[in-house]
Amino acid sequence: MSWNPDQYLRFAEPRLRPAADLLARISGEPGAIVDLGCGAGNVTRLLAERWPRARLQGVDDSAAMLGQARAALPGVDWQCRSIAHWQPDAAPDLIYSNAALHWLPDHARLLPRLASLLAPGGTLALQMPRNFLAPSHTMIADTVRAGPWRTRLEPLLAAPPVAEPAAYYDWLLPQAAALDIWESEYLQVLQGPDAVKEWTKGTWLKQFLDRLEGAERDDFEADYARRLAGAYPRRADGSTLFPFRRLFIVLRRG
């Protein structure tokens, strides 16, 4: 899937908050840090500010996102590589991943593999959305199944990609000297018309829109927006409240 940095960053502040919350739960002074799935680099900047002497690498498979990241932070080692098959040149002290790993399958293998790549005593810190059963996402499926695009788009529908927190505990505990897992639900206050549609348009919705063109794409967006209006009504002050659940994991390797 191609990414649009401008669309993604329309809601930069609420997207940044869980990244900062995750960062606040990491201790120590890592010498080598990898931001896995770094996107446009707005979170990588926080890592650079927190540990200015660390060797910092940002890895992402979107050239468009990395182009924006390089312009903002030229001192970082930016790597355009698949995060699914990423291997470090040397074991890092911190692997940090914000809102990226839910795009990859088989977390029962993926996350223990990432933990195994750490230096002894290193930290794996990650955050993933776990909002896939909320109307913002289930109404994408409703829209897919209700229109003439169903045959083309229905194969994209899948089960929620992020498991229950207890599953991650079981998968990661064998490699952990310390393991902290928690969830937070943010009451995001979004501005502008069709705010929740515009939010998902920068992430989960995009894979569906990319397969439509012209009037058909417009019709899909309009149908989805109508469905969302009842679930997330715009309030008298012009804002839209969008509750959003996220899963956090911080593992320290033994």
PDB file of C-alpha atoms in Angstrom:
ATOM      1  CA  MET A   1       0.000   0.000   0.000  1.00  0.00           C
ATOM      2  CA  SER A   2       1.304   3.454  -0.896  1.00  0.00           C
ATOM      3  CA  TRP A   3       1.219   6.101   1.809  1.00  0.00           C
ATOM      4  CA  ASN A   4       0.252   9.761   1.706  1.00  0.00           C
ATOM      5  CA  PRO A   5       2.281  11.619   4.369  1.00  0.00           C
ATOM      6  CA  ASP A   6       0.087  14.726   4.180  1.00  0.00           C
ATOM      7  CA  GLN A   7      -3.134  12.770   4.784  1.00  0.00           C
ATOM      8  CA  TYR A   8      -1.574  10.749   7.594  1.00  0.00           C
ATOM      9  CA  LEU A   9      -0.233  13.841   9.349  1.00  0.00           C
ATOM     10  CA  ARG A  10      -3.532  15.772   9.189  1.00  0.00           C
ATOM     11  CA  PHE A  11      -4.097  14.484  12.716  1.00  0.00           C
ATOM     12  CA  ALA A  12      -0.462  14.581  13.787  1.00  0.00           C
ATOM     13  CA  GLU A  13      -1.104  15.587  17.398  1.00  0.00           C
ATOM     14  CA  PRO A  14      -3.453  12.742  18.439  1.00  0.00           C
ATOM     15  CA  ARG A  15      -1.328  10.262  16.476  1.00  0.00           C
ATOM     16  CA  LEU A  16       1.773  11.473  18.338  1.00  0.00           C
ATOM     17  CA  ARG A  17       0.337  11.206  21.842  1.00  0.00           C
ATOM     18  CA  PRO A  18       0.486   7.380  22.214  1.00  0.00           C
ATOM     19  CA  ALA A  19       3.999   7.419  20.769  1.00  0.00           C
ATOM     20  CA  ALA A  20       5.059   9.847  23.495  1.00  0.00           C
ATOM     21  CA  ASP A  21       3.258   7.788  26.146  1.00  0.00           C
ATOM     22  CA  LEU A  22       5.182   4.700  25.029  1.00  0.00           C
ATOM     23  CA  LEU A  23       8.449   6.623  25.028  1.00  0.00           C
ATOM     24  CA  ALA A  24       7.839   7.713  28.626  1.00  0.00           C
ATOM     25  CA  ARG A  25       7.800   4.081  29.784  1.00  0.00           C
ATOM     26  CA  ILE A  26      11.268   3.268  28.419  1.00  0.00           C
ATOM     27  CA  SER A  27      14.227   3.503  30.791  1.00  0.00           C
ATOM     28  CA  GLY A  28      17.976   3.417  30.320  1.00  0.00           C
ATOM     29  CA  GLU A  29      20.414   4.965  27.842  1.00  0.00           C
ATOM     30  CA  PRO A  30      20.370   2.906  24.648  1.00  0.00           C
ATOM     31  CA  GLY A  31      23.363   3.380  22.382  1.00  0.00           C
ATOM     32  CA  ALA A  32      21.765   1.977  19.230  1.00  0.00           C
ATOM     33  CA  ILE A  33      18.080   2.579  18.451  1.00  0.00           C
ATOM     34  CA  VAL A  34      15.911   1.400  15.564  1.00  0.00           C
ATOM     35  CA  ASP A  35      12.564   3.068  14.833  1.00  0.00           C
ATOM     36  CA  LEU A  36      10.822   0.223  13.003  1.00  0.00           C
ATOM     37  CA  GLY A  37       8.074   1.497  10.723  1.00  0.00           C
ATOM     38  CA  CYS A  38       9.213   5.074  11.244  1.00  0.00           C
ATOM     39  CA  GLY A  39       6.952   6.629   8.598  1.00  0.00           C
ATOM     40  CA  ALA A  40       7.495  10.354   8.128  1.00  0.00           C
ATOM     41  CA  GLY A  41       9.902  10.553  11.080  1.00  0.00           C
ATOM     42  CA  ASN A  42       7.774  12.651  13.424  1.00  0.00           C
ATOM     43  CA  VAL A  43       8.204  10.023  16.165  1.00  0.00           C
ATOM     44  CA  THR A  44      11.868   9.445  15.304  1.00  0.00           C
ATOM     45  CA  ARG A  45      12.397  13.090  16.223  1.00  0.00           C
ATOM     46  CA  LEU A  46      11.198  12.318  19.768  1.00  0.00           C
ATOM     47  CA  LEU A  47      13.715   9.472  20.018  1.00  0.00           C
ATOM     48  CA  ALA A  48      16.516  11.763  18.818  1.00  0.00           C
ATOM     49  CA  GLU A  49      15.578  14.412  21.374  1.00  0.00           C
ATOM     50  CA  ARG A  50      15.396  11.875  24.223  1.00  0.00           C
ATOM     51  CA  TRP A  51      18.728  10.183  23.395  1.00  0.00           C
ATOM     52  CA  PRO A  52      20.785  12.669  21.345  1.00  0.00           C
ATOM     53  CA  ARG A  53      24.015  10.616  21.576  1.00  0.00           C
ATOM     54  CA  ALA A  54      22.455   7.366  20.357  1.00  0.00           C
ATOM     55  CA  ARG A  55      22.976   5.911  16.883  1.00  0.00           C
ATOM     56  CA  LEU A  56      19.518   6.189  15.394  1.00  0.00           C
ATOM     57  CA  GLN A  57      18.136   4.293  12.425  1.00  0.00           C
ATOM     58  CA  GLY A  58      14.670   4.654  10.889  1.00  0.00           C
ATOM     59  CA  VAL A  59      13.283   1.774   8.834  1.00  0.00           C
ATOM     60  CA  ASP A  60      10.217   1.953   6.608  1.00  0.00           C
ATOM     61  CA  ASP A  61       9.122   0.577   3.237  1.00  0.00           C
ATOM     62  CA  SER A  62       7.438   3.797   2.067  1.00  0.00           C
ATOM     63  CA  ALA A  63       9.742   5.970  -0.036  1.00  0.00           C
ATOM     64  CA  ALA A  64       7.247   8.843   0.202  1.00  0.00           C
ATOM     65  CA  MET A  65       7.261   8.765   3.991  1.00  0.00           C
ATOM     66  CA  LEU A  66      11.049   8.472   4.163  1.00  0.00           C
ATOM     67  CA  GLY A  67      11.469  11.393   1.782  1.00  0.00           C
ATOM     68  CA  GLN A  68       9.680  13.606   4.267  1.00  0.00           C
ATOM     69  CA  ALA A  69      11.632  12.085   7.156  1.00  0.00           C
ATOM     70  CA  ARG A  70      15.022  12.736   5.529  1.00  0.00           C
ATOM     71  CA  ALA A  71      14.158  16.353   4.917  1.00  0.00           C
ATOM     72  CA  ALA A  72      13.231  16.855   8.575  1.00  0.00           C
ATOM     73  CA  LEU A  73      16.040  14.836  10.216  1.00  0.00           C
ATOM     74  CA  PRO A  74      19.035  14.466   7.893  1.00  0.00           C
ATOM     75  CA  GLY A  75      21.267  13.065  10.654  1.00  0.00           C
ATOM     76  CA  VAL A  76      19.335   9.802  10.999  1.00  0.00           C
ATOM     77  CA  ASP A  77      20.262   6.630   9.113  1.00  0.00           C
ATOM     78  CA  TRP A  78      17.083   6.146   7.058  1.00  0.00           C
ATOM     79  CA  GLN A  79      16.580   2.719   5.486  1.00  0.00           C
ATOM     80  CA  CYS A  80      13.912   1.919   2.879  1.00  0.00           C
ATOM     81  CA  ARG A  81      13.388  -1.742   3.725  1.00  0.00           C
ATOM     82  CA  SER A  82      10.543  -4.126   4.447  1.00  0.00           C
ATOM     83  CA  ILE A  83       9.892  -4.161   8.173  1.00  0.00           C
ATOM     84  CA  ALA A  84       8.465  -7.681   7.819  1.00  0.00           C
ATOM     85  CA  HIS A  85      11.892  -9.125   6.966  1.00  0.00           C
ATOM     86  CA  TRP A  86      14.137  -6.563   8.655  1.00  0.00           C
ATOM     87  CA  GLN A  87      17.378  -7.778  10.204  1.00  0.00           C
ATOM     88  CA  PRO A  88      19.772  -5.410  12.011  1.00  0.00           C
ATOM     89  CA  ASP A  89      23.421  -5.170  11.049  1.00  0.00           C
ATOM     90  CA  ALA A  90      24.226  -5.240  14.774  1.00  0.00           C
ATOM     91  CA  ALA A  91      21.985  -6.007  17.752  1.00  0.00           C
ATOM     92  CA  PRO A  92      20.239  -2.773  18.852  1.00  0.00           C
ATOM     93  CA  ASP A  93      19.654  -1.693  22.427  1.00  0.00           C
ATOM     94  CA  LEU A  94      16.153  -0.469  21.616  1.00  0.00           C
ATOM     95  CA  ILE A  95      13.667  -1.499  18.943  1.00  0.00           C
ATOM     96  CA  TYR A  96      10.841   1.006  18.993  1.00  0.00           C
ATOM     97  CA  SER A  97       7.738   0.624  16.822  1.00  0.00           C
ATOM     98  CA  ASN A  98       4.760   2.955  16.853  1.00  0.00           C
ATOM     99  CA  ALA A  99       1.550   1.983  15.002  1.00  0.00           C
ATOM    100  CA  ALA A 100       3.300  -0.193  12.409  1.00  0.00           C
ATOM    101  CA  LEU A 101       3.343  -3.880  13.355  1.00  0.00           C
ATOM    102  CA  HIS A 102      -0.436  -4.359  13.048  1.00  0.00           C
ATOM    103  CA  TRP A 103       0.120  -4.272   9.274  1.00  0.00           C
ATOM    104  CA  LEU A 104       2.109  -7.520   9.539  1.00  0.00           C
ATOM    105  CA  PRO A 105       0.719 -11.032  10.138  1.00  0.00           C
ATOM    106  CA  ASP A 106       1.671 -13.846  12.512  1.00  0.00           C
ATOM    107  CA  HIS A 107       2.489 -11.870  15.644  1.00  0.00           C
ATOM    108  CA  ALA A 108       3.099 -15.135  17.508  1.00  0.00           C
ATOM    109  CA  ARG A 109       6.299 -15.477  15.466  1.00  0.00           C
ATOM    110  CA  LEU A 110       7.046 -11.861  14.565  1.00  0.00           C
ATOM    111  CA  LEU A 111       7.273 -10.317  18.022  1.00  0.00           C
ATOM    112  CA  PRO A 112       9.412 -13.050  19.634  1.00  0.00           C
ATOM    113  CA  ARG A 113      11.719 -12.785  16.599  1.00  0.00           C
ATOM    114  CA  LEU A 114      12.094  -9.038  17.125  1.00  0.00           C
ATOM    115  CA  ALA A 115      12.843  -9.605  20.813  1.00  0.00           C
ATOM    116  CA  SER A 116      15.528 -12.132  19.862  1.00  0.00           C
ATOM    117  CA  LEU A 117      17.310  -9.490  17.739  1.00  0.00           C
ATOM    118  CA  LEU A 118      17.962  -7.231  20.748  1.00  0.00           C
ATOM    119  CA  ALA A 119      21.291  -6.886  22.485  1.00  0.00           C
ATOM    120  CA  PRO A 120      21.365  -8.464  25.967  1.00  0.00           C
ATOM    121  CA  GLY A 121      19.348  -6.245  28.278  1.00  0.00           C
ATOM    122  CA  GLY A 122      17.820  -4.451  25.287  1.00  0.00           C
ATOM    123  CA  THR A 123      14.243  -3.215  25.039  1.00  0.00           C
ATOM    124  CA  LEU A 124      11.434  -3.882  22.593  1.00  0.00           C
ATOM    125  CA  ALA A 125       8.818  -1.115  22.858  1.00  0.00           C
ATOM    126  CA  LEU A 126       5.784  -1.067  20.621  1.00  0.00           C
ATOM    127  CA  GLN A 127       2.298   0.338  20.265  1.00  0.00           C
ATOM    128  CA  MET A 128      -0.456  -0.919  17.981  1.00  0.00           C
ATOM    129  CA  PRO A 129      -4.059   0.159  17.409  1.00  0.00           C
ATOM    130  CA  ARG A 130      -6.641  -2.264  18.803  1.00  0.00           C
ATOM    131  CA  ASN A 131      -9.714  -0.461  17.554  1.00  0.00           C
ATOM    132  CA  PHE A 132     -10.716  -2.815  14.754  1.00  0.00           C
ATOM    133  CA  LEU A 133     -14.121  -3.723  16.220  1.00  0.00           C
ATOM    134  CA  ALA A 134     -15.153  -0.068  16.582  1.00  0.00           C
ATOM    135  CA  PRO A 135     -17.631   1.482  14.108  1.00  0.00           C
ATOM    136  CA  SER A 136     -14.771   3.336  12.389  1.00  0.00           C
ATOM    137  CA  HIS A 137     -13.545  -0.020  11.095  1.00  0.00           C
ATOM    138  CA  THR A 138     -16.622  -2.274  11.025  1.00  0.00           C
ATOM    139  CA  MET A 139     -18.416   0.300   8.883  1.00  0.00           C
ATOM    140  CA  ILE A 140     -15.697  -0.035   6.259  1.00  0.00           C
ATOM    141  CA  ALA A 141     -16.756  -3.674   5.954  1.00  0.00           C
ATOM    142  CA  ASP A 142     -20.426  -2.644   5.848  1.00  0.00           C
ATOM    143  CA  THR A 143     -19.673  -0.230   3.007  1.00  0.00           C
ATOM    144  CA  VAL A 144     -17.666  -2.833   1.108  1.00  0.00           C
ATOM    145  CA  ARG A 145     -20.505  -5.357   1.234  1.00  0.00           C
ATOM    146  CA  ALA A 146     -23.220  -2.863   0.289  1.00  0.00           C
ATOM    147  CA  GLY A 147     -21.964  -1.605  -3.062  1.00  0.00           C
ATOM    148  CA  PRO A 148     -21.073  -2.632  -6.607  1.00  0.00           C
ATOM    149  CA  TRP A 149     -17.399  -2.832  -5.563  1.00  0.00           C
ATOM    150  CA  ARG A 150     -18.018  -5.799  -3.261  1.00  0.00           C
ATOM    151  CA  THR A 151     -16.383  -8.466  -5.452  1.00  0.00           C
ATOM    152  CA  ARG A 152     -13.169  -6.452  -5.753  1.00  0.00           C
ATOM    153  CA  LEU A 153     -12.902  -5.186  -2.183  1.00  0.00           C
ATOM    154  CA  GLU A 154     -14.246  -8.008  -0.048  1.00  0.00           C
ATOM    155  CA  PRO A 155     -10.999 -10.049  -0.297  1.00  0.00           C
ATOM    156  CA  LEU A 156      -9.291  -7.209   1.607  1.00  0.00           C
ATOM    157  CA  LEU A 157     -11.510  -7.767   4.648  1.00  0.00           C
ATOM    158  CA  ALA A 158      -9.863  -9.795   7.388  1.00  0.00           C
ATOM    159  CA  ALA A 159     -10.057 -10.585  11.071  1.00  0.00           C
ATOM    160  CA  PRO A 160      -8.652  -7.960  13.468  1.00  0.00           C
ATOM    161  CA  PRO A 161      -4.845  -8.088  13.113  1.00  0.00           C
ATOM    162  CA  VAL A 162      -4.052  -7.431  16.795  1.00  0.00           C
ATOM    163  CA  ALA A 163      -4.684 -10.160  19.356  1.00  0.00           C
ATOM    164  CA  GLU A 164      -5.831  -9.961  22.968  1.00  0.00           C
ATOM    165  CA  PRO A 165      -3.181  -8.662  25.407  1.00  0.00           C
ATOM    166  CA  ALA A 166      -2.885 -12.041  27.146  1.00  0.00           C
ATOM    167  CA  ALA A 167      -1.758 -13.661  23.894  1.00  0.00           C
ATOM    168  CA  TYR A 168       1.212 -11.305  23.650  1.00  0.00           C
ATOM    169  CA  TYR A 169       2.107 -12.068  27.251  1.00  0.00           C
ATOM    170  CA  ASP A 170       2.278 -15.789  26.463  1.00  0.00           C
ATOM    171  CA  TRP A 171       4.247 -15.276  23.236  1.00  0.00           C
ATOM    172  CA  LEU A 172       6.834 -12.907  24.728  1.00  0.00           C
ATOM    173  CA  LEU A 173       7.316 -14.098  28.298  1.00  0.00           C
ATOM    174  CA  PRO A 174       9.939 -16.772  27.434  1.00  0.00           C
ATOM    175  CA  GLN A 175      12.320 -14.043  26.191  1.00  0.00           C
ATOM    176  CA  ALA A 176      11.564 -11.427  28.815  1.00  0.00           C
ATOM    177  CA  ALA A 177      13.440 -10.438  31.931  1.00  0.00           C
ATOM    178  CA  ALA A 178      10.652  -7.875  32.391  1.00  0.00           C
ATOM    179  CA  LEU A 179       7.399  -7.494  30.467  1.00  0.00           C
ATOM    180  CA  ASP A 180       4.824  -4.707  30.726  1.00  0.00           C
ATOM    181  CA  ILE A 181       1.612  -4.833  28.666  1.00  0.00           C
ATOM    182  CA  TRP A 182      -1.263  -2.393  28.911  1.00  0.00           C
ATOM    183  CA  GLU A 183      -4.069  -0.767  26.949  1.00  0.00           C
ATOM    184  CA  SER A 184      -5.256   2.837  26.804  1.00  0.00           C
ATOM    185  CA  GLU A 185      -8.377   4.216  25.182  1.00  0.00           C
ATOM    186  CA  TYR A 186      -7.918   7.809  24.038  1.00  0.00           C
ATOM    187  CA  LEU A 187     -10.921  10.074  23.626  1.00  0.00           C
ATOM    188  CA  GLN A 188      -9.612  11.835  20.548  1.00  0.00           C
ATOM    189  CA  VAL A 189     -11.160  15.206  19.764  1.00  0.00           C
ATOM    190  CA  LEU A 190     -11.015  15.682  15.993  1.00  0.00           C
ATOM    191  CA  GLN A 191     -11.808  18.806  14.024  1.00  0.00           C
ATOM    192  CA  GLY A 192     -13.283  19.304  10.573  1.00  0.00           C
ATOM    193  CA  PRO A 193     -16.053  17.712   8.498  1.00  0.00           C
ATOM    194  CA  ASP A 194     -16.158  13.904   8.248  1.00  0.00           C
ATOM    195  CA  ALA A 195     -13.308  13.775  10.734  1.00  0.00           C
ATOM    196  CA  VAL A 196     -13.334  10.029  11.418  1.00  0.00           C
ATOM    197  CA  LYS A 197     -13.430   9.268   7.683  1.00  0.00           C
ATOM    198  CA  GLU A 198     -10.477  11.589   7.170  1.00  0.00           C
ATOM    199  CA  TRP A 199      -8.632   9.830  10.004  1.00  0.00           C
ATOM    200  CA  THR A 200      -9.102   6.325   8.577  1.00  0.00           C
ATOM    201  CA  LYS A 201      -8.430   7.649   5.074  1.00  0.00           C
ATOM    202  CA  GLY A 202      -4.821   8.143   6.177  1.00  0.00           C
ATOM    203  CA  THR A 203      -4.513   4.540   7.390  1.00  0.00           C
ATOM    204  CA  TRP A 204      -6.918   1.577   7.254  1.00  0.00           C
ATOM    205  CA  LEU A 205      -9.389   2.944   4.700  1.00  0.00           C
ATOM    206  CA  LYS A 206      -6.683   3.767   2.176  1.00  0.00           C
ATOM    207  CA  GLN A 207      -6.159   0.186   1.010  1.00  0.00           C
ATOM    208  CA  PHE A 208      -9.813   0.079  -0.107  1.00  0.00           C
ATOM    209  CA  LEU A 209      -9.873   3.496  -1.743  1.00  0.00           C
ATOM    210  CA  ASP A 210      -6.709   2.723  -3.698  1.00  0.00           C
ATOM    211  CA  ARG A 211      -8.620   0.067  -5.643  1.00  0.00           C
ATOM    212  CA  LEU A 212     -11.350   2.456  -6.778  1.00  0.00           C
ATOM    213  CA  GLU A 213     -11.290   5.393  -9.160  1.00  0.00           C
ATOM    214  CA  GLY A 214     -13.318   8.450 -10.060  1.00  0.00           C
ATOM    215  CA  ALA A 215     -17.022   8.511  -9.255  1.00  0.00           C
ATOM    216  CA  GLU A 216     -16.948   5.029  -7.754  1.00  0.00           C
ATOM    217  CA  ARG A 217     -14.321   6.055  -5.236  1.00  0.00           C
ATOM    218  CA  ASP A 218     -16.360   9.179  -4.404  1.00  0.00           C
ATOM    219  CA  ASP A 219     -19.484   7.052  -3.935  1.00  0.00           C
ATOM    220  CA  PHE A 220     -17.656   4.682  -1.590  1.00  0.00           C
ATOM    221  CA  GLU A 221     -16.371   7.568   0.525  1.00  0.00           C
ATOM    222  CA  ALA A 222     -19.810   9.194   0.657  1.00  0.00           C
ATOM    223  CA  ASP A 223     -21.525   5.947   1.698  1.00  0.00           C
ATOM    224  CA  TYR A 224     -18.937   5.315   4.416  1.00  0.00           C
ATOM    225  CA  ALA A 225     -19.229   8.916   5.653  1.00  0.00           C
ATOM    226  CA  ARG A 226     -23.019   8.592   5.938  1.00  0.00           C
ATOM    227  CA  ARG A 227     -22.660   5.499   8.075  1.00  0.00           C
ATOM    228  CA  LEU A 228     -20.095   7.160  10.333  1.00  0.00           C
ATOM    229  CA  ALA A 229     -22.249  10.235  10.911  1.00  0.00           C
ATOM    230  CA  GLY A 230     -24.559   8.308  13.222  1.00  0.00           C
ATOM    231  CA  ALA A 231     -21.775   6.626  15.176  1.00  0.00           C
ATOM    232  CA  TYR A 232     -19.582   9.726  15.502  1.00  0.00           C
ATOM    233  CA  PRO A 233     -21.842  12.797  15.270  1.00  0.00           C
ATOM    234  CA  ARG A 234     -20.256  16.190  14.884  1.00  0.00           C
ATOM    235  CA  ARG A 235     -20.924  18.198  18.032  1.00  0.00           C
ATOM    236  CA  ALA A 236     -22.230  21.720  18.415  1.00  0.00           C
ATOM    237  CA  ASP A 237     -18.693  23.111  18.785  1.00  0.00           C
ATOM    238  CA  GLY A 238     -17.665  21.499  15.480  1.00  0.00           C
ATOM    239  CA  SER A 239     -15.598  18.703  17.040  1.00  0.00           C
ATOM    240  CA  THR A 240     -16.028  14.937  16.723  1.00  0.00           C
ATOM    241  CA  LEU A 241     -15.228  12.567  19.586  1.00  0.00           C
ATOM    242  CA  PHE A 242     -13.396   9.454  18.428  1.00  0.00           C
ATOM    243  CA  PRO A 243     -12.569   6.896  21.157  1.00  0.00           C
ATOM    244  CA  PHE A 244      -9.528   4.885  20.099  1.00  0.00           C
ATOM    245  CA  ARG A 245      -8.023   1.872  21.895  1.00  0.00           C
ATOM    246  CA  ARG A 246      -4.301   1.073  21.680  1.00  0.00           C
ATOM    247  CA  LEU A 247      -2.132  -1.779  22.939  1.00  0.00           C
ATOM    248  CA  PHE A 248       1.313  -1.105  24.435  1.00  0.00           C
ATOM    249  CA  ILE A 249       4.161  -3.545  25.093  1.00  0.00           C
ATOM    250  CA  VAL A 250       7.548  -2.901  26.700  1.00  0.00           C
ATOM    251  CA  LEU A 251       9.849  -5.919  26.969  1.00  0.00           C
ATOM    252  CA  ARG A 252      13.332  -6.001  28.448  1.00  0.00           C
ATOM    253  CA  ARG A 253      15.405  -8.905  27.244  1.00  0.00           C
ATOM    254  CA  GLY A 254      17.396 -10.911  29.742  1.00  0.00           C
TER     255      GLY A 254
END
